[in-house]
XYZ file of N, CA, C and O in Angstrom:
832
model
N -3.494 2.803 2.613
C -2.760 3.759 1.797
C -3.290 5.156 2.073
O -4.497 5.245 2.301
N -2.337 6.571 2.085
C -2.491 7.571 2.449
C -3.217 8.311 1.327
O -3.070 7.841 0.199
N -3.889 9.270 1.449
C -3.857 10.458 0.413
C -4.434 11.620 1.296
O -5.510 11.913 1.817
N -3.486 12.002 1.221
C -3.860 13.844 2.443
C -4.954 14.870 1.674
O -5.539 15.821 2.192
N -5.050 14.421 0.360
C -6.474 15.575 0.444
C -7.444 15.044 0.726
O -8.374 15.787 1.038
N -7.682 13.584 0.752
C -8.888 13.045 1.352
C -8.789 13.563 2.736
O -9.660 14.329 3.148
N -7.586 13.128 3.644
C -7.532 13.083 4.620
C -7.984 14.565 5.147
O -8.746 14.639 6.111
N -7.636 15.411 4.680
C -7.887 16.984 4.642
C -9.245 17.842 4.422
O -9.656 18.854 4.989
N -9.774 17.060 3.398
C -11.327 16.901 3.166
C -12.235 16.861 4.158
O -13.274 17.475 4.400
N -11.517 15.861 4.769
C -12.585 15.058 6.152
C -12.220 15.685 6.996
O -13.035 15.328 7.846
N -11.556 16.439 7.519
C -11.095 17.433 8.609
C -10.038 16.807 9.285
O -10.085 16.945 10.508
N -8.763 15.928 8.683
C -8.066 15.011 9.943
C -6.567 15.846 9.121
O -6.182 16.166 7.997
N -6.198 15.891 10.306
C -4.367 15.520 9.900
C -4.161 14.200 9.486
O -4.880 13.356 10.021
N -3.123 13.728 8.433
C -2.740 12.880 8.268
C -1.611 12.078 9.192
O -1.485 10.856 9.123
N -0.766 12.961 10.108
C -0.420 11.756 10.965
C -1.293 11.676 12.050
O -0.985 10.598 12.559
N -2.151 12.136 12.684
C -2.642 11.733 13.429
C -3.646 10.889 12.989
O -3.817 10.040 13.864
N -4.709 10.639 11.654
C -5.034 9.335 11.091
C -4.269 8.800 11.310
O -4.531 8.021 12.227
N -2.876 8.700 10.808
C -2.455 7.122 10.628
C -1.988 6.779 12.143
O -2.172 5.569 12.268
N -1.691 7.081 12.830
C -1.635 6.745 13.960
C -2.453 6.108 14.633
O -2.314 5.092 15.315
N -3.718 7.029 14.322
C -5.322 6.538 14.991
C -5.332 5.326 14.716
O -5.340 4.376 15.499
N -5.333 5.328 13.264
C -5.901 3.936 12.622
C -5.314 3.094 12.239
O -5.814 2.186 11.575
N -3.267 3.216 12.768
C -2.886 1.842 13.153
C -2.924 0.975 14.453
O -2.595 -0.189 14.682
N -3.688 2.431 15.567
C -3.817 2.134 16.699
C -4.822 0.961 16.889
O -4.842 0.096 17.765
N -6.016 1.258 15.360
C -6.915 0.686 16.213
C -7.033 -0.968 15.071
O -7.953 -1.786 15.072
N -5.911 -0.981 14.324
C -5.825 -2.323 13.884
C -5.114 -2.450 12.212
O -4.666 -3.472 11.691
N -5.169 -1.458 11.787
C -4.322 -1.840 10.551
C -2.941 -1.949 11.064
O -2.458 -1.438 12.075
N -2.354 -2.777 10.102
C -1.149 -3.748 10.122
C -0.219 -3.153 9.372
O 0.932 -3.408 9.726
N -0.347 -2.393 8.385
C 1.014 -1.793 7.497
C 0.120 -0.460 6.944
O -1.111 -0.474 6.921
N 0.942 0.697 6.500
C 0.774 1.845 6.183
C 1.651 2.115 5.132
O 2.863 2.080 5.349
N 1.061 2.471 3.635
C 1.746 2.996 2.849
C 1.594 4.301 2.580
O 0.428 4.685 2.494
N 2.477 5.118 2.419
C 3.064 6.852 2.300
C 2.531 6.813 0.818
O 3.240 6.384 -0.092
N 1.163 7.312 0.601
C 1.345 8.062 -1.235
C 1.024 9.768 -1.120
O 0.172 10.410 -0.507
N 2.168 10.150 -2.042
C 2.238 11.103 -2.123
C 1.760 12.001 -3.411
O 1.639 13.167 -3.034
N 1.545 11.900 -4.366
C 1.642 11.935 -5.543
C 2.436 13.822 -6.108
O 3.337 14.123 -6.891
N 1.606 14.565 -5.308
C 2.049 15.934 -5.695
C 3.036 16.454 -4.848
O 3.523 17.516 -5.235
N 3.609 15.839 -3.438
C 4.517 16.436 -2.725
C 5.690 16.666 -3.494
O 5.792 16.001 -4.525
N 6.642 17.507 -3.196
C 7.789 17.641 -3.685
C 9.004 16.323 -2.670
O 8.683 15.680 -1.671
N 9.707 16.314 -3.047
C 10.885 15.440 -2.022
C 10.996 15.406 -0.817
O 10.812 14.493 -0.012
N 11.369 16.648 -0.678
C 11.348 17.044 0.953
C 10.369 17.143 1.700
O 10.589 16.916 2.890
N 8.901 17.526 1.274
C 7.664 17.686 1.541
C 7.397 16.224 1.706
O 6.762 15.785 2.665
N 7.866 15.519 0.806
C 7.035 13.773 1.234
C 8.101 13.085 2.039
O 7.727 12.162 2.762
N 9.674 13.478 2.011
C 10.377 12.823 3.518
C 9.882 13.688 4.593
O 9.630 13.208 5.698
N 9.731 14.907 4.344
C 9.289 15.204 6.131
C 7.454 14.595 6.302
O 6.767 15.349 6.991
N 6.892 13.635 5.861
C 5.505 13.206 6.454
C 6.239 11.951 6.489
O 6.212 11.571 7.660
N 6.937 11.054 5.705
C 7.797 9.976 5.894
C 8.266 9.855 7.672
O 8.052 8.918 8.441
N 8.892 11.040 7.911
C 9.817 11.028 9.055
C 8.566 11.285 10.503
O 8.755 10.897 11.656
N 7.498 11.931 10.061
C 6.714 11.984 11.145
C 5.917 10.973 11.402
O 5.523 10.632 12.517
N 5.676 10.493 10.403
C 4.148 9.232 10.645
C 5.375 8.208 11.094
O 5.152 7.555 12.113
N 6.356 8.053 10.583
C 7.371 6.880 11.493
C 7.706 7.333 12.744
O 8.072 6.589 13.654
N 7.598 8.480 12.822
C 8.062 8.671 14.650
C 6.965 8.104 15.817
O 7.184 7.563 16.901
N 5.491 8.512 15.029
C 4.547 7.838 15.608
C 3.850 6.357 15.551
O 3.078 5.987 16.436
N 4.148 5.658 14.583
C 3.611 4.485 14.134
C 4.271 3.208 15.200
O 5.372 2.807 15.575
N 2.946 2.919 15.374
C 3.431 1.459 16.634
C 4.260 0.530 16.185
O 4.323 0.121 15.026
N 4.933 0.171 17.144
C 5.782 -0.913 16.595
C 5.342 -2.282 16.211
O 4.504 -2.902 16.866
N 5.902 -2.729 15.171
C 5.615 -4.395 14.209
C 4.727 -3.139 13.386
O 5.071 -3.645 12.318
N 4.021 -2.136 13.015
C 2.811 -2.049 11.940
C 4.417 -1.524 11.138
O 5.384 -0.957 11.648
N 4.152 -2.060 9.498
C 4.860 -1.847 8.508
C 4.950 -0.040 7.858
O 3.948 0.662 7.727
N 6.034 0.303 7.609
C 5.578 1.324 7.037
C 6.172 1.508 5.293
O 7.383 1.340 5.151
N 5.373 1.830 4.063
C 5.673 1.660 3.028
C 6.039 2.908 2.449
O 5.463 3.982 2.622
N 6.926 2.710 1.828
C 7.019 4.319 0.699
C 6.894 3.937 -0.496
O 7.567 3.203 -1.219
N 5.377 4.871 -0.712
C 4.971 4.433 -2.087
C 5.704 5.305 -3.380
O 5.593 6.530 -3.317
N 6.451 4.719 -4.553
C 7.016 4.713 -5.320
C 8.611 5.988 -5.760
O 9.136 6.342 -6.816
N 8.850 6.287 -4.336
C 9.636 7.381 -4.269
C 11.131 6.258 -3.509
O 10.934 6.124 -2.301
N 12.009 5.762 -3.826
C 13.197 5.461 -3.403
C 13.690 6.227 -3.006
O 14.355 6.115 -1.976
N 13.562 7.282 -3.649
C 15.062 8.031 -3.246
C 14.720 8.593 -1.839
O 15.633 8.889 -1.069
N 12.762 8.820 -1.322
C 12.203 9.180 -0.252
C 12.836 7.882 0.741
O 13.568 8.303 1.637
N 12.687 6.635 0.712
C 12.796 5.800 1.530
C 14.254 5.971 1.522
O 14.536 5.811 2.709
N 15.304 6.191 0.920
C 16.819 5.650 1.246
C 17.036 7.231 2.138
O 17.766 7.301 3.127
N 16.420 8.189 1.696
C 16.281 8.673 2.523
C 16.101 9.015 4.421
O 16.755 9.383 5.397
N 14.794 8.597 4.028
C 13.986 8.526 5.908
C 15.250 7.571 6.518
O 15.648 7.758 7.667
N 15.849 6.520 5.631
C 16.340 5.594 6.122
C 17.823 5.940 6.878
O 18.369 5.579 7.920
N 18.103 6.691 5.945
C 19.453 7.361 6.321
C 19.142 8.404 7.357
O 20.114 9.056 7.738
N 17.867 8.714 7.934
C 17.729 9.676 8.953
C 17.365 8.650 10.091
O 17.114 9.152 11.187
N 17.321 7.682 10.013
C 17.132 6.579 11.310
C 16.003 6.738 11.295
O 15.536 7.115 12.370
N 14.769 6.499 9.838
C 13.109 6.369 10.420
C 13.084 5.148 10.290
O 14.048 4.721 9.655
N 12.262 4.278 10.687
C 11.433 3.423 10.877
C 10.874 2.824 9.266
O 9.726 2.422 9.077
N 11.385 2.847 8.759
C 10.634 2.604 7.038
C 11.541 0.827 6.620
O 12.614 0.255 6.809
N 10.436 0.647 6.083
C 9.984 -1.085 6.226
C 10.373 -1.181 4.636
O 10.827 -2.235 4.191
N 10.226 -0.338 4.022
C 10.299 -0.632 2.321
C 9.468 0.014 1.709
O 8.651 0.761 2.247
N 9.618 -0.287 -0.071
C 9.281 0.756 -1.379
C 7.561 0.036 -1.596
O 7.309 -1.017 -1.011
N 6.848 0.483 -2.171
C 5.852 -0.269 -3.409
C 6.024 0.742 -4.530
O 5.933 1.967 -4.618
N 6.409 -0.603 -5.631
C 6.376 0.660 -7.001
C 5.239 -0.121 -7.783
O 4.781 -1.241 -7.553
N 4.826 1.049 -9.053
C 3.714 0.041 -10.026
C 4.772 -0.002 -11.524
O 5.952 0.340 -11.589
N 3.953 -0.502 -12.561
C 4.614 -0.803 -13.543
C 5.327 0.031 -14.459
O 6.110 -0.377 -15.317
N 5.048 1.099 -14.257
C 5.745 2.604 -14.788
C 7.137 3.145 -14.198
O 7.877 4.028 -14.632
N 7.263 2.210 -12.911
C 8.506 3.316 -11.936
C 9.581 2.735 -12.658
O 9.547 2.482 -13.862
N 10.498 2.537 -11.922
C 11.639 1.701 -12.005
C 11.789 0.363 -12.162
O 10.773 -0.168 -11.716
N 12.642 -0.543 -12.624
C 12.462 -1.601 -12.882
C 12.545 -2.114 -11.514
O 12.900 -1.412 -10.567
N 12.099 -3.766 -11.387
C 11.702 -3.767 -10.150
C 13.901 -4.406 -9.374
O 14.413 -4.362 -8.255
N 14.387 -4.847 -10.668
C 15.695 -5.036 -10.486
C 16.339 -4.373 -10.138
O 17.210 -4.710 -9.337
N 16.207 -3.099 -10.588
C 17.046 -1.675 -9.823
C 16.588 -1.150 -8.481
O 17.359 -0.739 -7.613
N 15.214 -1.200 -8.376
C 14.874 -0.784 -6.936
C 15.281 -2.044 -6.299
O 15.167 -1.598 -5.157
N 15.707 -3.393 -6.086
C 15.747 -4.287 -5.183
C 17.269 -3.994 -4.642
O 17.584 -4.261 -3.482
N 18.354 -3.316 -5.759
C 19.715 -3.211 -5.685
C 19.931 -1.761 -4.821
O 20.862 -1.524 -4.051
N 18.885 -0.929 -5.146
C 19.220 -0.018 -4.187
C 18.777 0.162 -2.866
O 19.510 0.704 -2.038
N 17.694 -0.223 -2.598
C 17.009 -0.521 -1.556
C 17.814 -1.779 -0.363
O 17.775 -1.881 0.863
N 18.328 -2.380 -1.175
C 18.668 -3.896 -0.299
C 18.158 -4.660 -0.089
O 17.032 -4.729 -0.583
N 18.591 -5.643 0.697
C 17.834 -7.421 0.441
C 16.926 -7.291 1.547
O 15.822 -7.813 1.391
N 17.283 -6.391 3.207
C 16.730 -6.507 4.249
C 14.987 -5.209 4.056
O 14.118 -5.121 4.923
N 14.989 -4.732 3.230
C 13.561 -3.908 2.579
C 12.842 -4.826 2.077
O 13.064 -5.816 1.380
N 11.753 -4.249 2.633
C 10.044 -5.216 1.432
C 9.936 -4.476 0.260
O 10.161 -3.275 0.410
N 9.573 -4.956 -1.203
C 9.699 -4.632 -2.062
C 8.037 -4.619 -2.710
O 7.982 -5.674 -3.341
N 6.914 -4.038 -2.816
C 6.241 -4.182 -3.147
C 6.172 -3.884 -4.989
O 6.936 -3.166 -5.635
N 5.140 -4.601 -5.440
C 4.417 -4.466 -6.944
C 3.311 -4.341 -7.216
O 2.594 -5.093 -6.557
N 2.578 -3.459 -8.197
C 1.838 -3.174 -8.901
C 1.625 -4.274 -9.139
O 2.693 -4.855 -8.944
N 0.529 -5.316 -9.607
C -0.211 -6.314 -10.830
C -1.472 -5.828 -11.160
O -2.218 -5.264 -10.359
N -1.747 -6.067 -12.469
C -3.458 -5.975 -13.356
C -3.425 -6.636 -14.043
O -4.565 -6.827 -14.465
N -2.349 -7.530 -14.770
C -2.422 -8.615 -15.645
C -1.911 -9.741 -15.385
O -1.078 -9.874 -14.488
N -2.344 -10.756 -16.152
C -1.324 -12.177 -16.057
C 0.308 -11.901 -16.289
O 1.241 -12.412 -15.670
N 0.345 -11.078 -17.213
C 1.971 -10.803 -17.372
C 2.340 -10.384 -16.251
O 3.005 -11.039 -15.449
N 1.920 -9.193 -16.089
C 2.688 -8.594 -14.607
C 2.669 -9.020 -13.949
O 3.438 -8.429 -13.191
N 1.994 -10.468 -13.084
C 1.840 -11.001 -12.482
C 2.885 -12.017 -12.836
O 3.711 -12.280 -11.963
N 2.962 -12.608 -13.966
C 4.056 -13.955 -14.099
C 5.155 -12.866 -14.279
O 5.447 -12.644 -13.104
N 5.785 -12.212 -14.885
C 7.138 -11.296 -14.685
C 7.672 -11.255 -13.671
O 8.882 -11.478 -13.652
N 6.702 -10.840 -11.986
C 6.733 -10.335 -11.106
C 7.529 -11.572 -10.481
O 8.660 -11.330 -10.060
N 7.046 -12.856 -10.385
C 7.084 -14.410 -10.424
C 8.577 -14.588 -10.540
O 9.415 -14.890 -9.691
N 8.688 -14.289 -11.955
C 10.087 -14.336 -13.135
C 10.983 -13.394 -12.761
O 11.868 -13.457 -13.614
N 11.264 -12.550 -11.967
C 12.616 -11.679 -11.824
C 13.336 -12.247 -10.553
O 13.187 -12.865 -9.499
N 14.245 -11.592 -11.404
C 15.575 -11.855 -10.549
C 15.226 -11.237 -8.986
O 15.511 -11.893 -7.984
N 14.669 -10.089 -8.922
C 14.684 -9.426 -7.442
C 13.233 -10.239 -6.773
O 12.276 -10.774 -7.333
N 13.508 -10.087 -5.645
C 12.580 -10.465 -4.676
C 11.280 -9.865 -4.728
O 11.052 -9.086 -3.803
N 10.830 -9.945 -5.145
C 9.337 -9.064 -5.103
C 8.879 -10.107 -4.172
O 8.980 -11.332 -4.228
N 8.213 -9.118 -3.072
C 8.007 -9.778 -1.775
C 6.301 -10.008 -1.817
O 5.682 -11.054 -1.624
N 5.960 -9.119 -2.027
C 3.910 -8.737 -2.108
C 3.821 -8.236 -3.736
O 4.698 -7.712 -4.422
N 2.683 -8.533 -4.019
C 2.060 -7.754 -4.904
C 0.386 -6.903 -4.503
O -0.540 -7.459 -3.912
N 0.382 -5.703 -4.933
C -1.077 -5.604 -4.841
C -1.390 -5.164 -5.956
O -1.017 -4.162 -6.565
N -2.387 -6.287 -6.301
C -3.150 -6.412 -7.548
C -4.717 -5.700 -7.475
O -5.404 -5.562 -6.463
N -4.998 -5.361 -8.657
C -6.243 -4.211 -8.685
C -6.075 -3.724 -10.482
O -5.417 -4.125 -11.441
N -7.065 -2.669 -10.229
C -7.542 -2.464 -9.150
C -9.571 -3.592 -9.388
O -10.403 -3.816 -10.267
N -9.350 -3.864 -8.069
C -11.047 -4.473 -7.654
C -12.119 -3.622 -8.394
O -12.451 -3.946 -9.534
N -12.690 -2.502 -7.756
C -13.508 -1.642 -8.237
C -12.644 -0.295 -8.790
O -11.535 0.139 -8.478
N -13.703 0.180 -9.792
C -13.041 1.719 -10.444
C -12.751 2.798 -9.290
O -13.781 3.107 -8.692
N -11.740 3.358 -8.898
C -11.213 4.388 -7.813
C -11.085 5.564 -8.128
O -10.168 5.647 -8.945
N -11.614 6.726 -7.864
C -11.453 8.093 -8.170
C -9.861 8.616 -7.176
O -9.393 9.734 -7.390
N -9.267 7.777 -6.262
C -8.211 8.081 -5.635
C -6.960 7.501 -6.603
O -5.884 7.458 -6.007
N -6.943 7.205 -7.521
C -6.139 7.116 -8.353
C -6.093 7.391 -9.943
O -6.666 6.461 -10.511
N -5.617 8.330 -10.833
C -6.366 8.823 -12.056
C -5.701 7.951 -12.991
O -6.233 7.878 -14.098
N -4.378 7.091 -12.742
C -3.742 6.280 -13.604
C -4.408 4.955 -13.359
O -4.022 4.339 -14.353
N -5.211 4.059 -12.630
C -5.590 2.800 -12.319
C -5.810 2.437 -13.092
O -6.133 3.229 -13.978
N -5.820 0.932 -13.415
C -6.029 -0.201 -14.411
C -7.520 -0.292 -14.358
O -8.147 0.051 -13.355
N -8.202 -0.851 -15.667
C -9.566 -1.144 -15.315
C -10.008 -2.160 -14.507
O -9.476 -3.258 -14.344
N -11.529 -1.513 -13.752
C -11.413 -2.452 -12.792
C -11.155 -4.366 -12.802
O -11.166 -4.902 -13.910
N -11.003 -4.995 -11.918
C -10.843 -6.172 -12.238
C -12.148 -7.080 -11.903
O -12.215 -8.243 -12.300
N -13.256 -6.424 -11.089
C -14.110 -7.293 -10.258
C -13.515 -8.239 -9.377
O -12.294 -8.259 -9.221
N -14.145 -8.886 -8.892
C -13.850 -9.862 -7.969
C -13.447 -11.376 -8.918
O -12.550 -12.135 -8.551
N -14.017 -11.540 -9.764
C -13.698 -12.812 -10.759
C -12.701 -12.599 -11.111
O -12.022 -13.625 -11.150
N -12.120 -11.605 -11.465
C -10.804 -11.182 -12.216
C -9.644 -11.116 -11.086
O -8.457 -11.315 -11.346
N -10.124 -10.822 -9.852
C -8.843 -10.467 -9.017
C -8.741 -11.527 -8.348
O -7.655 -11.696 -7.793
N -10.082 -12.858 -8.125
C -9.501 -14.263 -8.124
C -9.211 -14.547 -8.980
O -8.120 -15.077 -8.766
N -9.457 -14.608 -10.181
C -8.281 -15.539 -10.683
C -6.680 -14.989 -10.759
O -5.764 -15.808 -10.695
N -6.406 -13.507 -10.903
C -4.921 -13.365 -10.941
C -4.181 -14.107 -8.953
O -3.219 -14.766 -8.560
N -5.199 -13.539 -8.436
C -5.016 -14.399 -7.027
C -4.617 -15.623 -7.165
O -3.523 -15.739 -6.614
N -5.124 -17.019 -7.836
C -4.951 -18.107 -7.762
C -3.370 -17.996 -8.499
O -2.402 -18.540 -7.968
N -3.268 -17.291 -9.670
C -2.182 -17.568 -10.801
C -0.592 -17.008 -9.928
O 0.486 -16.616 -10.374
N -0.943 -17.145 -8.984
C 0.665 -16.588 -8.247
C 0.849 -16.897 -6.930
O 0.255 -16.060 -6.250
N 1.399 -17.712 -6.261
C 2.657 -17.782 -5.246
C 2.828 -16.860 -4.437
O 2.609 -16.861 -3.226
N 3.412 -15.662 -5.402
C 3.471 -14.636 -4.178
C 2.160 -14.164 -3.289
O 0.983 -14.297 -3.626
N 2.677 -13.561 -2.031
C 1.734 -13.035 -1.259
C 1.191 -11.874 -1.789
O 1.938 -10.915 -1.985
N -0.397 -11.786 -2.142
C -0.782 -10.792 -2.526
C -2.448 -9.796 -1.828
O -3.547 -9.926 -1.288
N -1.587 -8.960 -2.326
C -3.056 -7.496 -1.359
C -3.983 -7.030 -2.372
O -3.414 -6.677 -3.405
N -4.904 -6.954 -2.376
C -6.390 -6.739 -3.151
C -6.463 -5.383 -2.826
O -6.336 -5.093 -1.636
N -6.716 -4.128 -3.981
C -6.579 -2.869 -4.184
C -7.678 -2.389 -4.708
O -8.426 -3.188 -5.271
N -8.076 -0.827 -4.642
C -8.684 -0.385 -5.639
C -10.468 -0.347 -5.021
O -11.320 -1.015 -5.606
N -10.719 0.271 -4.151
C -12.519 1.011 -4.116
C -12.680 -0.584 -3.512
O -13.524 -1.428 -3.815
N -11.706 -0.657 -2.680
C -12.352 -2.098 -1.534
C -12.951 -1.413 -0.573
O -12.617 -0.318 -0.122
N -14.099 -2.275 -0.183
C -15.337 -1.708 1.231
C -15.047 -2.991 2.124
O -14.476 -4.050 1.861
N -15.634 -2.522 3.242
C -15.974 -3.813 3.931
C -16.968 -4.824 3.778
O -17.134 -5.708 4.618
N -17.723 -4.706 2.591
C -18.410 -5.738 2.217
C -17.636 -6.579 1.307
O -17.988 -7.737 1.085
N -16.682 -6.100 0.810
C -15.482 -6.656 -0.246
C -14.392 -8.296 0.609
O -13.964 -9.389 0.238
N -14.416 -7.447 1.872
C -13.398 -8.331 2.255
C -13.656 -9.530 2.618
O -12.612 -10.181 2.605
N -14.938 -10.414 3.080
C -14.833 -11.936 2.608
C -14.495 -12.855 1.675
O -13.951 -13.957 1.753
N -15.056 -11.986 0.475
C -14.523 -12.847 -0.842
C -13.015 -12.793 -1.175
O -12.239 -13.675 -1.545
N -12.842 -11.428 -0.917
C -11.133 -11.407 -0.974
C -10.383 -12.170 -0.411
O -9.292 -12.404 -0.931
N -10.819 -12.897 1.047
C -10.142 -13.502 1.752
C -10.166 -15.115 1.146
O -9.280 -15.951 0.967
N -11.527 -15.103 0.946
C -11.506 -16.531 0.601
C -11.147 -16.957 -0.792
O -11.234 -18.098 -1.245
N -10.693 -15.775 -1.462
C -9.873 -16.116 -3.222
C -8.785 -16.428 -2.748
O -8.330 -17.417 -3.322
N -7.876 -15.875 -1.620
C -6.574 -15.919 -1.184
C -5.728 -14.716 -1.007
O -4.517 -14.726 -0.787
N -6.415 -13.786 -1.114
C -5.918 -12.374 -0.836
C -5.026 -12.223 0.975
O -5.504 -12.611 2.041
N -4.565 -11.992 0.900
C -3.536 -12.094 2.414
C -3.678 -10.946 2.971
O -3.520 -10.972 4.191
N -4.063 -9.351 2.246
C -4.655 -8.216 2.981
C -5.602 -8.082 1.892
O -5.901 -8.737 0.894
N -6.143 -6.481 2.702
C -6.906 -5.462 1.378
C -6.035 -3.677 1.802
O -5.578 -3.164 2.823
N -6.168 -3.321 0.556
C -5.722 -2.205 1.014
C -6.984 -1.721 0.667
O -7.850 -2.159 -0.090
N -6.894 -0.466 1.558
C -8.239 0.881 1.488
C -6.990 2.096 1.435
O -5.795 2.099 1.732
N -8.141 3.314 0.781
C -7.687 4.680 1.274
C -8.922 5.674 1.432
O -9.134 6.416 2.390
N -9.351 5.590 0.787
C -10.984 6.343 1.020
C -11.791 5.918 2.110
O -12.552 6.761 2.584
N -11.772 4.434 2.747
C -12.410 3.772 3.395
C -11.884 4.629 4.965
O -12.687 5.041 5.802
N -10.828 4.713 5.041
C -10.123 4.931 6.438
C -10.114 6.289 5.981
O -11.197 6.768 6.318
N -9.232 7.385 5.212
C -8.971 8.850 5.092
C -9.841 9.608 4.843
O -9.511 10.794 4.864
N -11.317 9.280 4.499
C -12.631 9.956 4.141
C -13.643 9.545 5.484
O -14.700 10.174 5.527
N -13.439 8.710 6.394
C -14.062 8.437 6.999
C -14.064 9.648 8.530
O -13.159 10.227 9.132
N -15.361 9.609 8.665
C -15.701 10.664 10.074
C -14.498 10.511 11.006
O -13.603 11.226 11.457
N -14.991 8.955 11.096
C -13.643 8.613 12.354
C -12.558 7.263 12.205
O -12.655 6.101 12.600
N -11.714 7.840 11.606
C -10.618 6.511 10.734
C -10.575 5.555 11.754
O -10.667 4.393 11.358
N -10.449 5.744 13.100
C -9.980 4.432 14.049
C -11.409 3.394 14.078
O -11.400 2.163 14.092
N -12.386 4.133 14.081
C -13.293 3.610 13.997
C -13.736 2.417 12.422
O -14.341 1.347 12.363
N -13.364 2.904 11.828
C -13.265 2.628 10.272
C -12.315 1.511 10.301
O -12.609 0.358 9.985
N -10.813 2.029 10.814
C -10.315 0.559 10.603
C -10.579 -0.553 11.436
O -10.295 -1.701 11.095
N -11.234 -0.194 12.769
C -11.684 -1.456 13.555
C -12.720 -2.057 13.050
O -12.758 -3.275 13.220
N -13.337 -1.700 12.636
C -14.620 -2.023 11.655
C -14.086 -3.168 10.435
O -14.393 -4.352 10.298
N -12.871 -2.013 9.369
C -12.486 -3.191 8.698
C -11.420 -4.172 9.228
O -11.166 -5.092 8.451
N -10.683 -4.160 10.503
C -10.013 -5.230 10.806
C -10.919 -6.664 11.332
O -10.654 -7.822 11.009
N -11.813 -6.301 12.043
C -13.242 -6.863 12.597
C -13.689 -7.894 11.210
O -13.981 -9.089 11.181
N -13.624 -7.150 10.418
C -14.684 -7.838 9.079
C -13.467 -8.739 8.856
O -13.613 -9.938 9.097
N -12.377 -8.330 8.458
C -10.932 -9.016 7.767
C -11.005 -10.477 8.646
O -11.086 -11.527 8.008
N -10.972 -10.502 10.195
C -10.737 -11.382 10.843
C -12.042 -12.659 11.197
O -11.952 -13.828 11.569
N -13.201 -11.788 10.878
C -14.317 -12.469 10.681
C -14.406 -13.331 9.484
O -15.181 -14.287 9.469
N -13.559 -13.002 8.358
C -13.881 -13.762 7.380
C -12.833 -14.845 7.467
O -12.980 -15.442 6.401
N -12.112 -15.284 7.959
C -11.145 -16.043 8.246
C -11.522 -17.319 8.373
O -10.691 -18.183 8.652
């Protein structure tokens, strides 16, 4: 997951991170924007898809109207993630369409069995957050690792482990049943992101 003042902090452009560091092994990329205006977050939408390798996913985090967007400009955009505040997850599945990934927010058993229980496809969930995150000021309290196995076990769907994950995090994650981890500090604060994500793809595949 993106956040450009980290990324900015550390001295990087943000598409050329994400590029770097799908080059050197992450698998999907989600767009957060939080303070861009519309147009400001479709035009980084439209660039990081011009560059992003092909098969790596690209997500637009909680802005639809950004993804039906890029989409209608012929980018490369894979689908939404919303959390429990956006839209219902029934209305984003109707506007988006059946052929989009639909991501979800979880922190509880409810949101987690709801997520289960709707009518729309909720394809992934990423549940969190793991540890307390200063990259997000709305996050749920943390869950620990006991807490984010067990919502892990309590669901079916495919789900991604969130929230102040390290690479010391990602064995246990794997072996609760976690199917990714997301980072953003780990890769966008780091000296050298490609380096960072080979590091955590390395660990991800080691724990396997």
């Amino acid at each position: 997951m993106t956040d450009s003042r980290l990324a900015a902090a550390a001295g990087h452009d943000l598409v050329d991170l994400v590029r770097s560091a799908a080059e050197a092994g992450v698998t999907a990329v989600q767009l957060r924007e939080k303070d861009a205006s519309a147009r400001e977050f479709l035009d980084t939408v439209l660039r990081v898809a011009a560059v992003l390798p092909e098969g790596v996913a690209l997500i637009v985090n909680d802005r639809v109207d950004v993804f039906l967007a890029a989409r209608l400009a012929g980018a490369r955009v894979s689908g939404v993630h919303i959390g429990q505040s956006d839209l219902p997850v029934e209305a984003v599945r109707e506007l988006i369409g059946a052929d989009a990934t639909l991501g979800l927010s979880a922190a509880t058993d409810d949101e987690v069995h709801r997520a289960e229980m709707s009518a729309a496809r909720v394809d992934y969930l990423g549940i969190g957050a793991l540890h307390a995150t200063p990259t997000k000021s709305d996050a749920p309290p943390p869950l620990g690792h006991d807490g984010l196995a067990r919502l892990l076990a309590a669901t079916a769907l495919p789900a991604v482990a969130i929230g102040g994950v390290k690479r010391a995090d990602l064995p246990a994650l794997r072996s609760a049943g976690a199917v990714g981890a997301a980072v953003v500090s780990a890769i966008c604060s780091a000296a050298d992101p490609a380096a960072a994500a080979r590091e955590l793809r390395a660990a991800w595949e080691a724990a396997a």
